[in-house]
PDB file of C-alpha atoms in Angstrom:
ATOM      1  CA  UNK A   1      38.907  43.338 -16.668  1.00  0.00           C
ATOM      2  CA  UNK A   2      38.136  43.353 -12.950  1.00  0.00           C
ATOM      3  CA  UNK A   3      38.999  47.062 -12.674  1.00  0.00           C
ATOM      4  CA  UNK A   4      36.819  47.886 -15.692  1.00  0.00           C
ATOM      5  CA  UNK A   5      33.829  46.077 -14.168  1.00  0.00           C
ATOM      6  CA  UNK A   6      34.363  47.815 -10.834  1.00  0.00           C
ATOM      7  CA  UNK A   7      34.357  51.216 -12.557  1.00  0.00           C
ATOM      8  CA  UNK A   8      31.167  50.289 -14.452  1.00  0.00           C
ATOM      9  CA  UNK A   9      29.442  49.270 -11.208  1.00  0.00           C
ATOM     10  CA  UNK A  10      30.430  52.559  -9.570  1.00  0.00           C
ATOM     11  CA  UNK A  11      29.137  54.599 -12.538  1.00  0.00           C
ATOM     12  CA  UNK A  12      25.919  52.558 -12.600  1.00  0.00           C
ATOM     13  CA  UNK A  13      25.214  53.218  -8.920  1.00  0.00           C
ATOM     14  CA  UNK A  14      26.271  56.856  -9.210  1.00  0.00           C
ATOM     15  CA  UNK A  15      23.905  57.368 -12.162  1.00  0.00           C
ATOM     16  CA  UNK A  16      20.950  56.001 -10.203  1.00  0.00           C
ATOM     17  CA  UNK A  17      21.823  58.132  -7.171  1.00  0.00           C
ATOM     18  CA  UNK A  18      22.025  61.269  -9.349  1.00  0.00           C
ATOM     19  CA  UNK A  19      18.553  60.535 -10.741  1.00  0.00           C
ATOM     20  CA  UNK A  20      17.065  59.879  -7.303  1.00  0.00           C
ATOM     21  CA  UNK A  21      18.565  63.007  -5.712  1.00  0.00           C
ATOM     22  CA  UNK A  22      18.098  65.399  -8.643  1.00  0.00           C
ATOM     23  CA  UNK A  23      15.412  68.088  -8.549  1.00  0.00           C
ATOM     24  CA  UNK A  24      15.634  68.938 -12.272  1.00  0.00           C
ATOM     25  CA  UNK A  25      14.673  66.862 -15.294  1.00  0.00           C
ATOM     26  CA  UNK A  26      18.118  67.432 -16.839  1.00  0.00           C
ATOM     27  CA  UNK A  27      19.833  65.858 -13.822  1.00  0.00           C
ATOM     28  CA  UNK A  28      17.394  62.934 -13.882  1.00  0.00           C
ATOM     29  CA  UNK A  29      18.038  62.351 -17.585  1.00  0.00           C
ATOM     30  CA  UNK A  30      21.833  62.553 -17.155  1.00  0.00           C
ATOM     31  CA  UNK A  31      21.743  60.060 -14.272  1.00  0.00           C
ATOM     32  CA  UNK A  32      19.671  57.569 -16.263  1.00  0.00           C
ATOM     33  CA  UNK A  33      22.028  57.862 -19.249  1.00  0.00           C
ATOM     34  CA  UNK A  34      25.051  57.204 -17.016  1.00  0.00           C
ATOM     35  CA  UNK A  35      23.269  54.196 -15.601  1.00  0.00           C
ATOM     36  CA  UNK A  36      22.358  52.814 -19.038  1.00  0.00           C
ATOM     37  CA  UNK A  37      25.812  53.235 -20.592  1.00  0.00           C
ATOM     38  CA  UNK A  38      27.494  51.540 -17.628  1.00  0.00           C
ATOM     39  CA  UNK A  39      25.253  48.487 -17.353  1.00  0.00           C
ATOM     40  CA  UNK A  40      25.500  47.505 -21.041  1.00  0.00           C
ATOM     41  CA  UNK A  41      29.208  46.484 -20.753  1.00  0.00           C
ATOM     42  CA  UNK A  42      28.286  44.503 -17.625  1.00  0.00           C
ATOM     43  CA  UNK A  43      25.573  42.569 -19.484  1.00  0.00           C
ATOM     44  CA  UNK A  44      27.815  41.858 -22.483  1.00  0.00           C
ATOM     45  CA  UNK A  45      29.524  38.474 -22.337  1.00  0.00           C
ATOM     46  CA  UNK A  46      31.187  36.197 -24.884  1.00  0.00           C
ATOM     47  CA  UNK A  47      28.010  34.906 -26.526  1.00  0.00           C
ATOM     48  CA  UNK A  48      25.651  35.960 -29.306  1.00  0.00           C
ATOM     49  CA  UNK A  49      22.672  35.847 -26.923  1.00  0.00           C
ATOM     50  CA  UNK A  50      24.082  38.526 -24.623  1.00  0.00           C
ATOM     51  CA  UNK A  51      25.038  40.657 -27.645  1.00  0.00           C
ATOM     52  CA  UNK A  52      21.426  40.507 -28.805  1.00  0.00           C
ATOM     53  CA  UNK A  53      20.210  41.301 -25.279  1.00  0.00           C
ATOM     54  CA  UNK A  54      22.533  44.336 -25.114  1.00  0.00           C
ATOM     55  CA  UNK A  55      21.226  45.659 -28.432  1.00  0.00           C
ATOM     56  CA  UNK A  56      17.567  45.256 -27.404  1.00  0.00           C
ATOM     57  CA  UNK A  57      18.256  46.854 -24.024  1.00  0.00           C
ATOM     58  CA  UNK A  58      20.084  49.782 -25.636  1.00  0.00           C
ATOM     59  CA  UNK A  59      17.272  50.433 -28.146  1.00  0.00           C
ATOM     60  CA  UNK A  60      14.515  50.285 -25.515  1.00  0.00           C
ATOM     61  CA  UNK A  61      16.378  52.495 -23.037  1.00  0.00           C
ATOM     62  CA  UNK A  62      17.326  54.985 -25.776  1.00  0.00           C
ATOM     63  CA  UNK A  63      13.709  55.231 -26.903  1.00  0.00           C
ATOM     64  CA  UNK A  64      12.587  55.797 -23.314  1.00  0.00           C
ATOM     65  CA  UNK A  65      15.238  58.481 -22.770  1.00  0.00           C
ATOM     66  CA  UNK A  66      14.370  60.226 -26.054  1.00  0.00           C
ATOM     67  CA  UNK A  67      10.679  60.262 -25.126  1.00  0.00           C
ATOM     68  CA  UNK A  68      11.518  61.628 -21.671  1.00  0.00           C
ATOM     69  CA  UNK A  69      13.740  64.368 -23.119  1.00  0.00           C
ATOM     70  CA  UNK A  70      11.204  65.313 -25.813  1.00  0.00           C
ATOM     71  CA  UNK A  71       8.329  65.610 -23.325  1.00  0.00           C
ATOM     72  CA  UNK A  72      10.414  67.757 -20.937  1.00  0.00           C
ATOM     73  CA  UNK A  73      11.570  70.120 -23.716  1.00  0.00           C
ATOM     74  CA  UNK A  74       8.062  70.459 -25.159  1.00  0.00           C
ATOM     75  CA  UNK A  75       6.642  71.128 -21.697  1.00  0.00           C
ATOM     76  CA  UNK A  76       9.182  73.910 -21.044  1.00  0.00           C
ATOM     77  CA  UNK A  77       8.432  75.385 -24.484  1.00  0.00           C
ATOM     78  CA  UNK A  78       4.696  75.212 -23.618  1.00  0.00           C
ATOM     79  CA  UNK A  79       4.003  73.072 -26.678  1.00  0.00           C
ATOM     80  CA  UNK A  80       1.992  70.501 -24.723  1.00  0.00           C
ATOM     81  CA  UNK A  81      -0.406  70.531 -21.792  1.00  0.00           C
ATOM     82  CA  UNK A  82       0.356  69.018 -18.395  1.00  0.00           C
ATOM     83  CA  UNK A  83      -1.769  65.874 -18.864  1.00  0.00           C
ATOM     84  CA  UNK A  84       0.042  64.947 -22.102  1.00  0.00           C
ATOM     85  CA  UNK A  85       3.375  65.681 -20.426  1.00  0.00           C
ATOM     86  CA  UNK A  86       2.496  63.389 -17.500  1.00  0.00           C
ATOM     87  CA  UNK A  87       1.403  60.645 -19.876  1.00  0.00           C
ATOM     88  CA  UNK A  88       4.620  60.755 -21.935  1.00  0.00           C
ATOM     89  CA  UNK A  89       6.827  60.793 -18.824  1.00  0.00           C
ATOM     90  CA  UNK A  90       4.908  57.814 -17.433  1.00  0.00           C
ATOM     91  CA  UNK A  91       5.195  55.908 -20.720  1.00  0.00           C
ATOM     92  CA  UNK A  92       8.942  56.549 -20.957  1.00  0.00           C
ATOM     93  CA  UNK A  93       9.578  55.329 -17.400  1.00  0.00           C
ATOM     94  CA  UNK A  94       7.346  52.261 -17.787  1.00  0.00           C
ATOM     95  CA  UNK A  95       9.294  51.447 -20.933  1.00  0.00           C
ATOM     96  CA  UNK A  96      12.605  51.755 -19.074  1.00  0.00           C
ATOM     97  CA  UNK A  97      11.462  49.528 -16.196  1.00  0.00           C
ATOM     98  CA  UNK A  98       9.767  46.918 -18.379  1.00  0.00           C
ATOM     99  CA  UNK A  99       6.334  47.438 -16.826  1.00  0.00           C
ATOM    100  CA  UNK A 100       3.146  46.486 -18.682  1.00  0.00           C
ATOM    101  CA  UNK A 101       2.050  47.256 -21.347  1.00  0.00           C
ATOM    102  CA  UNK A 102       5.669  47.965 -22.424  1.00  0.00           C
ATOM    103  CA  UNK A 103       7.043  44.741 -20.992  1.00  0.00           C
ATOM    104  CA  UNK A 104       7.686  42.495 -24.009  1.00  0.00           C
ATOM    105  CA  UNK A 105      11.436  43.131 -24.066  1.00  0.00           C
ATOM    106  CA  UNK A 106      11.991  42.387 -20.379  1.00  0.00           C
ATOM    107  CA  UNK A 107      11.426  38.582 -20.214  1.00  0.00           C
ATOM    108  CA  UNK A 108      13.312  38.106 -23.483  1.00  0.00           C
ATOM    109  CA  UNK A 109      16.390  39.945 -22.234  1.00  0.00           C
ATOM    110  CA  UNK A 110      16.410  38.149 -18.883  1.00  0.00           C
ATOM    111  CA  UNK A 111      16.278  34.773 -20.650  1.00  0.00           C
ATOM    112  CA  UNK A 112      19.483  35.626 -22.576  1.00  0.00           C
ATOM    113  CA  UNK A 113      21.700  36.954 -19.770  1.00  0.00           C
ATOM    114  CA  UNK A 114      23.339  35.527 -16.637  1.00  0.00           C
ATOM    115  CA  UNK A 115      21.576  35.242 -13.276  1.00  0.00           C
ATOM    116  CA  UNK A 116      23.834  37.938 -11.853  1.00  0.00           C
ATOM    117  CA  UNK A 117      22.737  40.442 -14.506  1.00  0.00           C
ATOM    118  CA  UNK A 118      19.138  39.312 -14.049  1.00  0.00           C
ATOM    119  CA  UNK A 119      19.425  40.385 -10.414  1.00  0.00           C
ATOM    120  CA  UNK A 120      20.567  43.859 -11.491  1.00  0.00           C
ATOM    121  CA  UNK A 121      17.720  44.345 -13.974  1.00  0.00           C
ATOM    122  CA  UNK A 122      15.075  43.053 -11.560  1.00  0.00           C
ATOM    123  CA  UNK A 123      16.190  45.202  -8.626  1.00  0.00           C
ATOM    124  CA  UNK A 124      18.628  48.113  -8.956  1.00  0.00           C
ATOM    125  CA  UNK A 125      17.496  49.196 -12.429  1.00  0.00           C
ATOM    126  CA  UNK A 126      13.993  49.961 -11.139  1.00  0.00           C
ATOM    127  CA  UNK A 127      15.200  52.527  -8.597  1.00  0.00           C
ATOM    128  CA  UNK A 128      15.748  55.534 -10.899  1.00  0.00           C
ATOM    129  CA  UNK A 129      12.537  55.252 -13.010  1.00  0.00           C
ATOM    130  CA  UNK A 130      10.415  54.764  -9.880  1.00  0.00           C
ATOM    131  CA  UNK A 131      11.863  57.928  -8.327  1.00  0.00           C
ATOM    132  CA  UNK A 132      11.186  59.888 -11.553  1.00  0.00           C
ATOM    133  CA  UNK A 133       7.540  58.768 -11.569  1.00  0.00           C
ATOM    134  CA  UNK A 134       7.252  59.731  -7.913  1.00  0.00           C
ATOM    135  CA  UNK A 135       8.788  63.185  -8.517  1.00  0.00           C
ATOM    136  CA  UNK A 136       7.093  64.197 -11.770  1.00  0.00           C
ATOM    137  CA  UNK A 137       4.014  62.148 -12.669  1.00  0.00           C
ATOM    138  CA  UNK A 138       0.761  63.395 -11.158  1.00  0.00           C
ATOM    139  CA  UNK A 139      -1.930  61.447 -12.996  1.00  0.00           C
ATOM    140  CA  UNK A 140      -3.791  58.928 -10.858  1.00  0.00           C
ATOM    141  CA  UNK A 141      -5.686  57.375 -13.788  1.00  0.00           C
ATOM    142  CA  UNK A 142      -2.453  56.524 -15.612  1.00  0.00           C
ATOM    143  CA  UNK A 143      -0.953  54.993 -12.485  1.00  0.00           C
ATOM    144  CA  UNK A 144      -4.065  52.859 -11.861  1.00  0.00           C
ATOM    145  CA  UNK A 145      -4.001  51.617 -15.474  1.00  0.00           C
ATOM    146  CA  UNK A 146      -0.296  50.741 -15.203  1.00  0.00           C
ATOM    147  CA  UNK A 147      -0.801  48.924 -11.902  1.00  0.00           C
ATOM    148  CA  UNK A 148      -3.683  46.776 -13.193  1.00  0.00           C
ATOM    149  CA  UNK A 149      -1.836  45.998 -16.451  1.00  0.00           C
ATOM    150  CA  UNK A 150       1.392  45.063 -14.649  1.00  0.00           C
ATOM    151  CA  UNK A 151      -0.132  42.806 -11.987  1.00  0.00           C
ATOM    152  CA  UNK A 152      -2.328  41.063 -14.587  1.00  0.00           C
ATOM    153  CA  UNK A 153       0.442  40.511 -17.147  1.00  0.00           C
ATOM    154  CA  UNK A 154       2.902  39.533 -14.419  1.00  0.00           C
ATOM    155  CA  UNK A 155       0.592  36.854 -13.035  1.00  0.00           C
ATOM    156  CA  UNK A 156      -0.801  35.389 -16.278  1.00  0.00           C
ATOM    157  CA  UNK A 157       2.473  35.638 -18.209  1.00  0.00           C
ATOM    158  CA  UNK A 158       4.331  33.334 -15.852  1.00  0.00           C
ATOM    159  CA  UNK A 159       1.742  30.546 -15.862  1.00  0.00           C
ATOM    160  CA  UNK A 160       2.885  28.715 -18.986  1.00  0.00           C
ATOM    161  CA  UNK A 161       6.636  29.279 -18.662  1.00  0.00           C
ATOM    162  CA  UNK A 162       9.266  26.593 -18.214  1.00  0.00           C
ATOM    163  CA  UNK A 163      12.210  29.022 -18.074  1.00  0.00           C
ATOM    164  CA  UNK A 164      13.049  30.083 -14.519  1.00  0.00           C
ATOM    165  CA  UNK A 165      14.443  33.400 -15.768  1.00  0.00           C
ATOM    166  CA  UNK A 166      11.192  34.213 -17.567  1.00  0.00           C
ATOM    167  CA  UNK A 167       9.199  33.236 -14.479  1.00  0.00           C
ATOM    168  CA  UNK A 168      11.320  35.618 -12.403  1.00  0.00           C
ATOM    169  CA  UNK A 169      10.880  38.295 -15.098  1.00  0.00           C
ATOM    170  CA  UNK A 170       7.081  38.072 -14.991  1.00  0.00           C
ATOM    171  CA  UNK A 171       7.239  37.994 -11.204  1.00  0.00           C
ATOM    172  CA  UNK A 172       9.259  41.224 -11.360  1.00  0.00           C
ATOM    173  CA  UNK A 173       6.617  42.832 -13.603  1.00  0.00           C
ATOM    174  CA  UNK A 174       3.919  41.776 -11.137  1.00  0.00           C
ATOM    175  CA  UNK A 175       5.745  43.239  -8.138  1.00  0.00           C
ATOM    176  CA  UNK A 176       6.435  46.396 -10.127  1.00  0.00           C
ATOM    177  CA  UNK A 177       2.673  46.895 -10.286  1.00  0.00           C
ATOM    178  CA  UNK A 178       2.529  46.778  -6.487  1.00  0.00           C
ATOM    179  CA  UNK A 179       5.378  49.287  -6.251  1.00  0.00           C
ATOM    180  CA  UNK A 180       3.565  51.667  -8.600  1.00  0.00           C
ATOM    181  CA  UNK A 181       0.413  51.327  -6.483  1.00  0.00           C
ATOM    182  CA  UNK A 182       2.184  52.806  -3.447  1.00  0.00           C
ATOM    183  CA  UNK A 183       4.510  55.102  -5.396  1.00  0.00           C
ATOM    184  CA  UNK A 184       2.649  58.234  -4.281  1.00  0.00           C
ATOM    185  CA  UNK A 185       4.148  57.581  -0.849  1.00  0.00           C
ATOM    186  CA  UNK A 186       7.867  57.424  -1.664  1.00  0.00           C
ATOM    187  CA  UNK A 187       8.995  55.765   1.566  1.00  0.00           C
ATOM    188  CA  UNK A 188       6.528  52.908   1.063  1.00  0.00           C
ATOM    189  CA  UNK A 189       7.592  52.213  -2.536  1.00  0.00           C
ATOM    190  CA  UNK A 190      11.267  52.240  -1.557  1.00  0.00           C
ATOM    191  CA  UNK A 191      10.556  49.837   1.335  1.00  0.00           C
ATOM    192  CA  UNK A 192       8.759  47.546  -1.101  1.00  0.00           C
ATOM    193  CA  UNK A 193      11.669  47.685  -3.559  1.00  0.00           C
ATOM    194  CA  UNK A 194      14.212  46.908  -0.820  1.00  0.00           C
ATOM    195  CA  UNK A 195      12.317  43.882   0.506  1.00  0.00           C
ATOM    196  CA  UNK A 196      11.501  42.585  -2.981  1.00  0.00           C
ATOM    197  CA  UNK A 197      15.157  42.995  -3.974  1.00  0.00           C
ATOM    198  CA  UNK A 198      16.365  40.991  -0.959  1.00  0.00           C
ATOM    199  CA  UNK A 199      13.976  38.118  -1.725  1.00  0.00           C
ATOM    200  CA  UNK A 200      14.728  38.095  -5.472  1.00  0.00           C
ATOM    201  CA  UNK A 201      18.471  38.086  -4.836  1.00  0.00           C
ATOM    202  CA  UNK A 202      18.025  35.115  -2.457  1.00  0.00           C
ATOM    203  CA  UNK A 203      16.203  33.059  -5.088  1.00  0.00           C
ATOM    204  CA  UNK A 204      18.419  34.112  -7.999  1.00  0.00           C
ATOM    205  CA  UNK A 205      21.586  33.267  -6.059  1.00  0.00           C
ATOM    206  CA  UNK A 206      20.223  29.805  -5.334  1.00  0.00           C
ATOM    207  CA  UNK A 207      19.489  29.204  -9.029  1.00  0.00           C
ATOM    208  CA  UNK A 208      22.859  30.686 -10.003  1.00  0.00           C
ATOM    209  CA  UNK A 209      24.695  28.462  -7.522  1.00  0.00           C
ATOM    210  CA  UNK A 210      23.277  25.304  -9.124  1.00  0.00           C
ATOM    211  CA  UNK A 211      23.211  26.700 -12.681  1.00  0.00           C
ATOM    212  CA  UNK A 212      19.442  26.197 -12.959  1.00  0.00           C
ATOM    213  CA  UNK A 213      17.654  27.748 -15.956  1.00  0.00           C
ATOM    214  CA  UNK A 214      14.540  25.585 -16.415  1.00  0.00           C
ATOM    215  CA  UNK A 215      11.911  24.126 -14.089  1.00  0.00           C
ATOM    216  CA  UNK A 216      12.681  20.496 -14.989  1.00  0.00           C
ATOM    217  CA  UNK A 217      16.269  20.973 -13.758  1.00  0.00           C
ATOM    218  CA  UNK A 218      15.125  21.610 -10.181  1.00  0.00           C
ATOM    219  CA  UNK A 219      14.673  17.896  -9.435  1.00  0.00           C
ATOM    220  CA  UNK A 220      18.437  17.366  -9.863  1.00  0.00           C
ATOM    221  CA  UNK A 221      19.354  20.101  -7.377  1.00  0.00           C
ATOM    222  CA  UNK A 222      21.305  18.452  -4.577  1.00  0.00           C
ATOM    223  CA  UNK A 223      19.882  20.667  -1.824  1.00  0.00           C
ATOM    224  CA  UNK A 224      20.671  20.295   1.847  1.00  0.00           C
ATOM    225  CA  UNK A 225      17.686  20.425   4.259  1.00  0.00           C
ATOM    226  CA  UNK A 226      18.615  24.007   5.201  1.00  0.00           C
ATOM    227  CA  UNK A 227      18.763  25.035   1.547  1.00  0.00           C
ATOM    228  CA  UNK A 228      15.346  23.478   0.979  1.00  0.00           C
ATOM    229  CA  UNK A 229      13.954  25.568   3.828  1.00  0.00           C
ATOM    230  CA  UNK A 230      15.560  28.691   2.311  1.00  0.00           C
ATOM    231  CA  UNK A 231      14.111  27.897  -1.126  1.00  0.00           C
ATOM    232  CA  UNK A 232      10.625  27.239   0.264  1.00  0.00           C
ATOM    233  CA  UNK A 233      10.602  30.322   2.501  1.00  0.00           C
ATOM    234  CA  UNK A 234      11.979  32.534  -0.300  1.00  0.00           C
ATOM    235  CA  UNK A 235       9.358  31.408  -2.817  1.00  0.00           C
ATOM    236  CA  UNK A 236       6.481  31.757  -0.357  1.00  0.00           C
ATOM    237  CA  UNK A 237       7.881  35.118   0.717  1.00  0.00           C
ATOM    238  CA  UNK A 238       7.981  36.267  -2.915  1.00  0.00           C
ATOM    239  CA  UNK A 239       4.322  35.275  -3.147  1.00  0.00           C
ATOM    240  CA  UNK A 240       3.518  37.452  -0.128  1.00  0.00           C
ATOM    241  CA  UNK A 241       2.418  34.642   2.156  1.00  0.00           C
ATOM    242  CA  UNK A 242       2.510  35.360   5.921  1.00  0.00           C
ATOM    243  CA  UNK A 243       4.466  34.968   8.177  1.00  0.00           C
ATOM    244  CA  UNK A 244       7.339  35.559   5.728  1.00  0.00           C
ATOM    245  CA  UNK A 245       8.858  38.981   5.116  1.00  0.00           C
ATOM    246  CA  UNK A 246       7.336  39.275   1.611  1.00  0.00           C
ATOM    247  CA  UNK A 247       3.933  39.720   3.242  1.00  0.00           C
ATOM    248  CA  UNK A 248       4.992  43.033   4.840  1.00  0.00           C
ATOM    249  CA  UNK A 249       5.237  45.232   1.685  1.00  0.00           C
ATOM    250  CA  UNK A 250       1.945  43.851   0.358  1.00  0.00           C
ATOM    251  CA  UNK A 251       0.295  44.541   3.684  1.00  0.00           C
ATOM    252  CA  UNK A 252       1.606  48.125   3.576  1.00  0.00           C
ATOM    253  CA  UNK A 253       0.317  48.473   0.001  1.00  0.00           C
ATOM    254  CA  UNK A 254      -3.133  47.199   0.975  1.00  0.00           C
ATOM    255  CA  UNK A 255      -3.274  49.739   3.814  1.00  0.00           C
ATOM    256  CA  UNK A 256      -2.458  52.577   1.381  1.00  0.00           C
ATOM    257  CA  UNK A 257      -5.021  51.396  -1.197  1.00  0.00           C
ATOM    258  CA  UNK A 258      -7.729  51.024   1.465  1.00  0.00           C
ATOM    259  CA  UNK A 259      -7.107  54.581   2.674  1.00  0.00           C
ATOM    260  CA  UNK A 260      -7.393  55.844  -0.917  1.00  0.00           C
ATOM    261  CA  UNK A 261     -10.615  53.906  -1.531  1.00  0.00           C
ATOM    262  CA  UNK A 262      -9.202  51.869  -4.449  1.00  0.00           C
ATOM    263  CA  UNK A 263     -11.012  48.681  -3.439  1.00  0.00           C
ATOM    264  CA  UNK A 264     -11.578  47.256  -6.951  1.00  0.00           C
ATOM    265  CA  UNK A 265      -7.917  47.673  -7.885  1.00  0.00           C
ATOM    266  CA  UNK A 266      -6.930  46.121  -4.566  1.00  0.00           C
ATOM    267  CA  UNK A 267      -9.075  43.037  -5.267  1.00  0.00           C
ATOM    268  CA  UNK A 268      -7.513  42.632  -8.737  1.00  0.00           C
ATOM    269  CA  UNK A 269      -4.048  42.833  -7.189  1.00  0.00           C
ATOM    270  CA  UNK A 270      -4.900  40.228  -4.536  1.00  0.00           C
ATOM    271  CA  UNK A 271      -6.331  37.819  -7.131  1.00  0.00           C
ATOM    272  CA  UNK A 272      -3.269  38.209  -9.337  1.00  0.00           C
ATOM    273  CA  UNK A 273      -1.024  37.509  -6.340  1.00  0.00           C
ATOM    274  CA  UNK A 274      -2.808  34.195  -5.834  1.00  0.00           C
ATOM    275  CA  UNK A 275      -2.016  33.245  -9.442  1.00  0.00           C
ATOM    276  CA  UNK A 276       1.627  34.133  -8.817  1.00  0.00           C
ATOM    277  CA  UNK A 277       1.626  32.019  -5.683  1.00  0.00           C
ATOM    278  CA  UNK A 278       0.314  29.106  -7.766  1.00  0.00           C
ATOM    279  CA  UNK A 279       3.294  29.002 -10.100  1.00  0.00           C
ATOM    280  CA  UNK A 280       5.702  29.571  -7.212  1.00  0.00           C
ATOM    281  CA  UNK A 281       4.273  26.464  -5.538  1.00  0.00           C
ATOM    282  CA  UNK A 282       4.663  24.597  -8.841  1.00  0.00           C
ATOM    283  CA  UNK A 283       8.404  25.233  -8.523  1.00  0.00           C
ATOM    284  CA  UNK A 284       8.311  24.236  -4.850  1.00  0.00           C
ATOM    285  CA  UNK A 285       6.534  20.960  -5.624  1.00  0.00           C
ATOM    286  CA  UNK A 286       9.633  19.837  -7.496  1.00  0.00           C
ATOM    287  CA  UNK A 287      11.799  20.858  -4.545  1.00  0.00           C
ATOM    288  CA  UNK A 288       9.677  19.265  -1.807  1.00  0.00           C
ATOM    289  CA  UNK A 289       7.707  16.341  -3.237  1.00  0.00           C
ATOM    290  CA  UNK A 290       9.999  14.899  -5.900  1.00  0.00           C
ATOM    291  CA  UNK A 291      13.032  12.934  -4.753  1.00  0.00           C
ATOM    292  CA  UNK A 292      16.207  14.807  -5.636  1.00  0.00           C
ATOM    293  CA  UNK A 293      18.469  12.885  -7.972  1.00  0.00           C
ATOM    294  CA  UNK A 294      21.891  12.985  -6.402  1.00  0.00           C
ATOM    295  CA  UNK A 295      24.477  13.046  -9.146  1.00  0.00           C
ATOM    296  CA  UNK A 296      28.094  12.327  -8.336  1.00  0.00           C
ATOM    297  CA  UNK A 297      29.246  14.850 -10.902  1.00  0.00           C
ATOM    298  CA  UNK A 298      27.305  17.671  -9.231  1.00  0.00           C
ATOM    299  CA  UNK A 299      29.362  18.774  -6.265  1.00  0.00           C
ATOM    300  CA  UNK A 300      27.805  21.828  -4.680  1.00  0.00           C
ATOM    301  CA  UNK A 301      29.794  24.144  -2.466  1.00  0.00           C
ATOM    302  CA  UNK A 302      27.466  24.657   0.482  1.00  0.00           C
ATOM    303  CA  UNK A 303      28.209  28.062   1.966  1.00  0.00           C
ATOM    304  CA  UNK A 304      26.562  27.836   5.390  1.00  0.00           C
ATOM    305  CA  UNK A 305      26.941  31.515   6.295  1.00  0.00           C
ATOM    306  CA  UNK A 306      25.283  32.578   3.027  1.00  0.00           C
ATOM    307  CA  UNK A 307      22.417  30.112   3.460  1.00  0.00           C
ATOM    308  CA  UNK A 308      21.854  31.175   7.076  1.00  0.00           C
ATOM    309  CA  UNK A 309      21.770  34.858   6.096  1.00  0.00           C
ATOM    310  CA  UNK A 310      19.173  34.084   3.409  1.00  0.00           C
ATOM    311  CA  UNK A 311      17.052  32.262   5.966  1.00  0.00           C
ATOM    312  CA  UNK A 312      17.295  35.175   8.411  1.00  0.00           C
ATOM    313  CA  UNK A 313      16.124  37.610   5.711  1.00  0.00           C
ATOM    314  CA  UNK A 314      13.033  35.522   4.970  1.00  0.00           C
ATOM    315  CA  UNK A 315      12.090  35.032   8.625  1.00  0.00           C
ATOM    316  CA  UNK A 316      12.583  38.646   9.755  1.00  0.00           C
ATOM    317  CA  UNK A 317       8.940  39.743   9.367  1.00  0.00           C
ATOM    318  CA  UNK A 318       8.232  40.441  13.087  1.00  0.00           C
ATOM    319  CA  UNK A 319      11.218  42.809  13.328  1.00  0.00           C
ATOM    320  CA  UNK A 320      10.226  44.597  10.115  1.00  0.00           C
ATOM    321  CA  UNK A 321       6.640  45.004  11.356  1.00  0.00           C
ATOM    322  CA  UNK A 322       7.901  46.638  14.555  1.00  0.00           C
ATOM    323  CA  UNK A 323      10.113  48.997  12.515  1.00  0.00           C
ATOM    324  CA  UNK A 324       7.158  49.862  10.279  1.00  0.00           C
ATOM    325  CA  UNK A 325       5.154  51.151  13.244  1.00  0.00           C
ATOM    326  CA  UNK A 326       8.049  53.181  14.668  1.00  0.00           C
TER     327      UNK A 326
END
């Protein structure tokens, strides 16, 4: 079983790398198919919920791949104009990533799978579609529409949620909008994805460690003072609050949008980020204000090296800012 999973992880990463490095649409398509067929066995576990999640994921990804293939073939055959081709490619990639307005499947799948698989879908699985959009799509209006839809849905969708996995899913959709906003500059979008991935993994690992799935369970987390600091800094970092590292990619995005003159879109994105920060602080209020109920049956294994590394990631903004100017 361990060897099978290792092989699947290797194929998954190889598929994404093929898509990112490929210069032809056939190579991009092949890489995405390798990635899809390898991650489905990783998601599948011994429960009906994960079986349902696998089926939904397979159908959505297959539809996105079919749309991508059809648009590429029709473009080569000169059966459609460039604007229609760009639109179909954009739609297929948004569908694969779970970006708005094709996002309905994403929170549902995340709520049915383990935290470890949630981390994969929120981070690594966005790499290949983002690179395809960067390489092929050349329609600013479509990108602007996708950005506004994603940041709006991602902020409002998480307001009324009690499931931590769904909150993280809507947060992922919101941050995906920011990534799309700077996707014309590939280095910037990849920097954003890397920093967002590090923060999301921090938070997800904390929830996974204590087996937390709902907001009301947070008040029974037996956190050490250091872990509380990590949780607070990670959540505020995810909201893009300075001086945490999550502020850096948003600052870079705002610089790009200001240079392009997209002031209205920038204001919408900032307002939506404030809404996101509101429901992050709602989670933090349970961590900080409420007295943790210490249960004798809950014995946490406090890994100090892991916690310290998480804290270092969240507090490394000054170093990242220096690297950004180099």
